C-alpha positions in Angstrom: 183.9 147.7 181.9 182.6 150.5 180.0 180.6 149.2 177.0 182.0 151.9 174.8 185.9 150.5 175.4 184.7 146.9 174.6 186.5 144.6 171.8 184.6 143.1 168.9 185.0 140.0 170.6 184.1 140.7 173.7 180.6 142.4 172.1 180.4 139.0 170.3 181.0 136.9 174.1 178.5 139.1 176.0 175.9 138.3 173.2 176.1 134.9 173.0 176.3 135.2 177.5 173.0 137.5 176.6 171.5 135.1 174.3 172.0 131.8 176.0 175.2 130.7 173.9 172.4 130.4 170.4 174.1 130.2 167.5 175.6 133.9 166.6 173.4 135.6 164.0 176.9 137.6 162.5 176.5 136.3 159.1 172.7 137.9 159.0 173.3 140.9 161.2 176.1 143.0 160.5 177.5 144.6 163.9 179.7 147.6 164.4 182.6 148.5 166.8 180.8 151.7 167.7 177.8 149.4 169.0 176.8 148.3 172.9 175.4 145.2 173.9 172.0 147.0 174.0 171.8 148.1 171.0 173.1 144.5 169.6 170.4 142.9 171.5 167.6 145.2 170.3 169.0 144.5 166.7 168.8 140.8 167.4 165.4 140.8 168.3 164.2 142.6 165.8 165.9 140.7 163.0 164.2 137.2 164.8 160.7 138.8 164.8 161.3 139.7 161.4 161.9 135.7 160.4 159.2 134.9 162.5 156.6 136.9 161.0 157.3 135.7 157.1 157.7 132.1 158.6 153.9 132.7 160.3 152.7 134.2 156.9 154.2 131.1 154.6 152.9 128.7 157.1 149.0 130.4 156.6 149.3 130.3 153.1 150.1 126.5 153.5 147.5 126.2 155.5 144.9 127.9 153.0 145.8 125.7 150.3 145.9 122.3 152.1 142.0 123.9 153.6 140.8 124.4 150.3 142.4 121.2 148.6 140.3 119.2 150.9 137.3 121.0 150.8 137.3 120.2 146.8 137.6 116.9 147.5 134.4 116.9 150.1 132.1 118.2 146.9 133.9 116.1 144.4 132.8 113.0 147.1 129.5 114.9 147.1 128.8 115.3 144.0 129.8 111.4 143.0 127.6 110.3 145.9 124.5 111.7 144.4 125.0 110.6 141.0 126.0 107.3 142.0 122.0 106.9 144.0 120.4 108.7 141.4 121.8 106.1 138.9 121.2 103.0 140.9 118.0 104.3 142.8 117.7 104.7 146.8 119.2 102.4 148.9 116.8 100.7 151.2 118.8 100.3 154.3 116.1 98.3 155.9 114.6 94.9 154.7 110.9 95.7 154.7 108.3 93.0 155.0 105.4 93.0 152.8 102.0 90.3 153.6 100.8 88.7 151.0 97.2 88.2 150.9 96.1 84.3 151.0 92.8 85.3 150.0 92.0 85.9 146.0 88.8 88.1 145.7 85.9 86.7 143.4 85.3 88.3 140.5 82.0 88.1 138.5 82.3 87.7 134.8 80.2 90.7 132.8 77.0 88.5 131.2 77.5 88.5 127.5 73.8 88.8 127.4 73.9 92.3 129.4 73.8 95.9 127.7 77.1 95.3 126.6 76.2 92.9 123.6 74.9 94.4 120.4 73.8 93.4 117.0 75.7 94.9 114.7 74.0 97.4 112.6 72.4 97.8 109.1 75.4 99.7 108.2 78.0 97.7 109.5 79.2 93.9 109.2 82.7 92.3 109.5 85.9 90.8 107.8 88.3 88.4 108.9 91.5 88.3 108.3 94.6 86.4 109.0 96.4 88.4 110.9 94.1 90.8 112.2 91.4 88.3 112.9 87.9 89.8 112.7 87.5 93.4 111.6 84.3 95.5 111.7 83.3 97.3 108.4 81.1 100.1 107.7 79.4 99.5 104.5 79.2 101.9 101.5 76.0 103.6 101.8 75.0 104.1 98.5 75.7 100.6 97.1 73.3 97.7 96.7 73.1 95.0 99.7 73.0 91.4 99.9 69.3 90.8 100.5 69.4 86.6 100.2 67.2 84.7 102.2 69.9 82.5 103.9 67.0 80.2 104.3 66.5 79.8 101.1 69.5 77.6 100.4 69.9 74.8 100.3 72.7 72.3 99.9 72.1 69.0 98.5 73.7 66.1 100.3 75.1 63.3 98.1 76.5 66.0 95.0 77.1 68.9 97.3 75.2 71.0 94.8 73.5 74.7 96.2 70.6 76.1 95.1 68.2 78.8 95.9 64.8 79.7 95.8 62.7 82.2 97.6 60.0 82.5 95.0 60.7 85.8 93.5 64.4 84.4 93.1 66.0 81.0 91.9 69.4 80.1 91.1 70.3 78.0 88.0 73.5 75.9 88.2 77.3 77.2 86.8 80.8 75.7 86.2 84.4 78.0 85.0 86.8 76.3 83.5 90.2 76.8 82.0 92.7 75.1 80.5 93.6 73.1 84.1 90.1 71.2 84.0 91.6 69.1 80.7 89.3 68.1 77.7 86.1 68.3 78.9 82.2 66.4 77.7 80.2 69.1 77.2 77.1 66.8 76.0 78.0 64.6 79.5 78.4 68.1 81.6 75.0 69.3 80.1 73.5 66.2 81.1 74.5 66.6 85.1 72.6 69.8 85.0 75.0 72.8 84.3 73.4 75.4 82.8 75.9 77.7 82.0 79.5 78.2 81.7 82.2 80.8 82.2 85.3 80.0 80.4 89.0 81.5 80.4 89.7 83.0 77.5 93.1 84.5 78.6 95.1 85.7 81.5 98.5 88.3 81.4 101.4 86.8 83.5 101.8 87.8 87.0 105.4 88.1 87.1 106.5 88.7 83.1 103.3 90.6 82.5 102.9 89.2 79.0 99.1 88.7 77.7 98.2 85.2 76.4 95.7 82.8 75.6 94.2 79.7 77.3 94.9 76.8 75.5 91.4 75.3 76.0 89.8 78.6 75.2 88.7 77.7 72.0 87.9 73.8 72.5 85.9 75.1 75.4 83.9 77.4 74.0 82.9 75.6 71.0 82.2 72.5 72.6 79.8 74.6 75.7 78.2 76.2 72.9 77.2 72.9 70.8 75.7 71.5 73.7 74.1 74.0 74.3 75.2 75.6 77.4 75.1 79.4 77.6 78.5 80.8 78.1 80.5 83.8 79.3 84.4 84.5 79.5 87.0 85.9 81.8 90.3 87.2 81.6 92.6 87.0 84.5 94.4 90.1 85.0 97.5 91.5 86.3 97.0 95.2 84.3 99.2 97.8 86.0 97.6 101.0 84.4 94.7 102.0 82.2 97.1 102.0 79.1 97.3 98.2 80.0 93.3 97.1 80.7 92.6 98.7 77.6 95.6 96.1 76.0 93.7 93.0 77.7 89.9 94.7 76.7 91.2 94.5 73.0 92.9 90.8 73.0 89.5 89.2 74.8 87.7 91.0 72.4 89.5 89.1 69.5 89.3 86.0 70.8 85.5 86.3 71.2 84.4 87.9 68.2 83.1 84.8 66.6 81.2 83.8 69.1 77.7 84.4 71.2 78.3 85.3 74.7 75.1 84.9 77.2 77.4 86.3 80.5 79.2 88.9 80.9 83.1 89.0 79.9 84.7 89.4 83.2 87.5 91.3 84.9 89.4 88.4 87.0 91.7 90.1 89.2 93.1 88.6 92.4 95.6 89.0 94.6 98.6 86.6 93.5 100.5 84.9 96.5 103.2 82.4 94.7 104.8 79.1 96.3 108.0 80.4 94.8 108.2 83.5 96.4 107.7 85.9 93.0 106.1 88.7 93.7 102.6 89.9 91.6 103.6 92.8 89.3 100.1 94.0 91.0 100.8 93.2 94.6 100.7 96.9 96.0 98.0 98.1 93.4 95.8 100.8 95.3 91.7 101.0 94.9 91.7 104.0 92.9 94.3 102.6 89.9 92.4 99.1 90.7 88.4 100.8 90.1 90.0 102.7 86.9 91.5 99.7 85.3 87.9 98.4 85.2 86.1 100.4 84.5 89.0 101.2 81.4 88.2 97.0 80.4 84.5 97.6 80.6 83.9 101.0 78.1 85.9 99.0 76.1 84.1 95.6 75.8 80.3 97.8 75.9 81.6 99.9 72.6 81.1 95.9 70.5 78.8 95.2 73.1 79.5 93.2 75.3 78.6 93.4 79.2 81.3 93.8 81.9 81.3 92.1 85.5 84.0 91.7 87.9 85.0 88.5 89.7 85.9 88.7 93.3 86.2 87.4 96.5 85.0 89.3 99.8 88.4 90.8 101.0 89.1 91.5 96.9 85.9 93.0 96.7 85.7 95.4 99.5 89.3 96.2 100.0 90.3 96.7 96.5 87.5 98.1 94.7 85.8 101.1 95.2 82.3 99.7 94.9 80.7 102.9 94.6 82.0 103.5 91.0 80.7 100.0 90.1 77.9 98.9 91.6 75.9 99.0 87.9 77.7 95.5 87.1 77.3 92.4 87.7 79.3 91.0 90.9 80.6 87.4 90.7 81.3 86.5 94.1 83.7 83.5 95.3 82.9 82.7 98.7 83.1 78.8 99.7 80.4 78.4 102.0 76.3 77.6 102.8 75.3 81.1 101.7 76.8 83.5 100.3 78.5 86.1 103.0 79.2 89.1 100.8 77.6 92.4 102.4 76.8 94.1 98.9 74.9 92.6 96.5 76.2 89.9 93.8 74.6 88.7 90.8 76.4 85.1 90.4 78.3 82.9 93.0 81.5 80.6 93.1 80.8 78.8 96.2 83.1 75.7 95.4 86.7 74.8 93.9 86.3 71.3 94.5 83.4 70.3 92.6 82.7 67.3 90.8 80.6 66.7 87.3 80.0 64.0 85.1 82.4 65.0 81.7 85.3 66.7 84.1 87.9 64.3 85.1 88.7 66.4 88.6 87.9 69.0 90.5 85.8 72.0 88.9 83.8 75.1 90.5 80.8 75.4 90.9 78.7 78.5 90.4 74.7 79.6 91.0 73.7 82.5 89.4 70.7 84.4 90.5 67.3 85.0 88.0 64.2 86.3 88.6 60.8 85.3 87.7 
């Protein structure tokens, strides 16, 4: 049959004969009656290798993204590995064994005696406190020192009296009183030996800050005085400023002006530590506002004069002062002990609260203060 006198239909039978009976690709490929079965078959192909090639191209770009997905997750499982050991540290994958020595090696204690101990020096001596325990000072350089014999004390047995002598220097025996030692003998406290006394004459509150009188002050004095014990004063202060010491200079100097005074009046301030829980109006007072207020109470008292000393324990004395500015007065040291241990030099010493003296009912403190021959 001559291809150009073929029927549609017979075009569309020898291309499905030509094709293997597929399913006829009409509806995508639009054939002519003019066509042969050649030309159909080359327009077949073409149109199939056609679909092939954009089904090859979709299938790579499917094939990119599913490649690329996983290789994100590989560094996200990366990156989470290595935080997770840096966090928790490497992991030991094997159990190591580690000998333990059974013998303990000697070791020879440093000989307290060796180089390593020293005296301390001239210009250097120690504090203890409570909570630091013992703390090494270097002393002011240009302030007297504490040149007691220590063996020159001694401490009577049965009264628990002190006394000193060294032959250039004795000590003659002291009581201070206030208002909590009751109504006291003089004549009786005479008698036992007490050769002078230093008596309260007022004190400012702690807490209110008010400035009053002792209540024994003036018994006191008058009945020291008749029996003929020399006397001094002191005022227990709690002055925040200069304004202030000057207010407490003023109200011991009323309260003495009728009367002789043999010691000094003196500047009684202390560190305040109440059961209740109050807190001193002076608790945080620095050295410098401390040394002024002083030295404020003393021009005061020498303009009627008077002389001015300051009562204080060691911690009091070298903490809170600046001894420098005050070394011309007269130190009355508390210290309860065999010998005095204050570094710098002190003129009188409180070295009991719990005396006892004929004419006291109680406990009363006992002072020495020094005198030369």
């Amino acid at each position: 049959m001559d291809e150009r006198t073929m029927t549609a239909e017979e075009r569309q039978k020898t291309l499905q004969e030509i094709t293997g009976g597929g399913v006829a690709t009409a509806e995508k490929t639009e054939f002519t009656s003019e066509q042969t079965p050649g030309e159909l078959l080359e327009m077949y192909r073409s149109s199939n290798e056609k679909r092939s090639a954009s089904e090859v191209r979709t299938y790579k770009t499917i094939l990119g993204v599913l490649c690329a997905v996983v290789a994100l997750l590989a560094v996200a499982v990366v990156v989470v590995s290595v935080g997770w050991i840096t966090e928790q540290g490497t992991v030991v994958t094997e159990i190591q064994t580690v000998e333990i020595p059974t013998i303990v090696t000697e070791y020879i204690a440093v000989d307290p005696t060796s180089e390593y101990d020293h005296e301390l020096g001239e210009d250097t001596f120690t504090l203890s406190d409570s909570n630091y325990g013992t703390i090494l000072m270097y002393a002011l350089q240009n302030v007297g020192k504490n040149e007691y014999d220590e063996e020159c004390f001694t401490v009577d047995e049965e009264t628990g009296y002190i006394t000193y002598d060294d032959g250039e220097t004795y000590s003659i025996m002291g009581i201070d009183v206030s208002v909590y030692q009751g109504d006291i003998d003089w004549d009786a406290v005479k008698e036992a030996g007490v050769e002078f006394a230093i008596i309260r004459c007022g004190y400012r509150g702690y807490v209110t800050g008010t400035v009053n009188e002792d209540a024994n002050f003036r018994a006191n004095i008058k009945g020291a005085t008749e029996a003929g014990i020399k006397v001094g004063v002191y005022f227990f202060s709690q002055a925040l400023s200069v304004e202030e010491a000057l207010e407490e200079a003023e109200f011991c100097l009323d309260l003495v002006d009728d009367y002789e005074l043999d010691y000094p009046i003196f500047f009684d301030w202390e560190v305040v530590i109440d059961a209740d829980g109050d807190t001193a109006r002076t608790a945080y007072i620095d050295p410098q506002q401390l040394t002024d207020n002083f030295l404020t109470f003393a021009a005061r008292v020498e303009i009627d004069g008077y002389t001015a000393g300051i009562y204080a324990n060691k911690k009091t004395a070298v903490w809170k002062y600046d001894l420098s500015r005050v070394d011309d007065y007269m130190m009355w040291f508390a210290g309860y002990s065999d010998t005095p241990t204050l570094y710098y030099d002190l003129q009188m010493w409180q070295y009991s609260s719990s005396g006892a003296v004929d004419g006291i009912n109680g406990n009363v403190d006992l002072n020495i203060a020094f005198v030369s021959r």
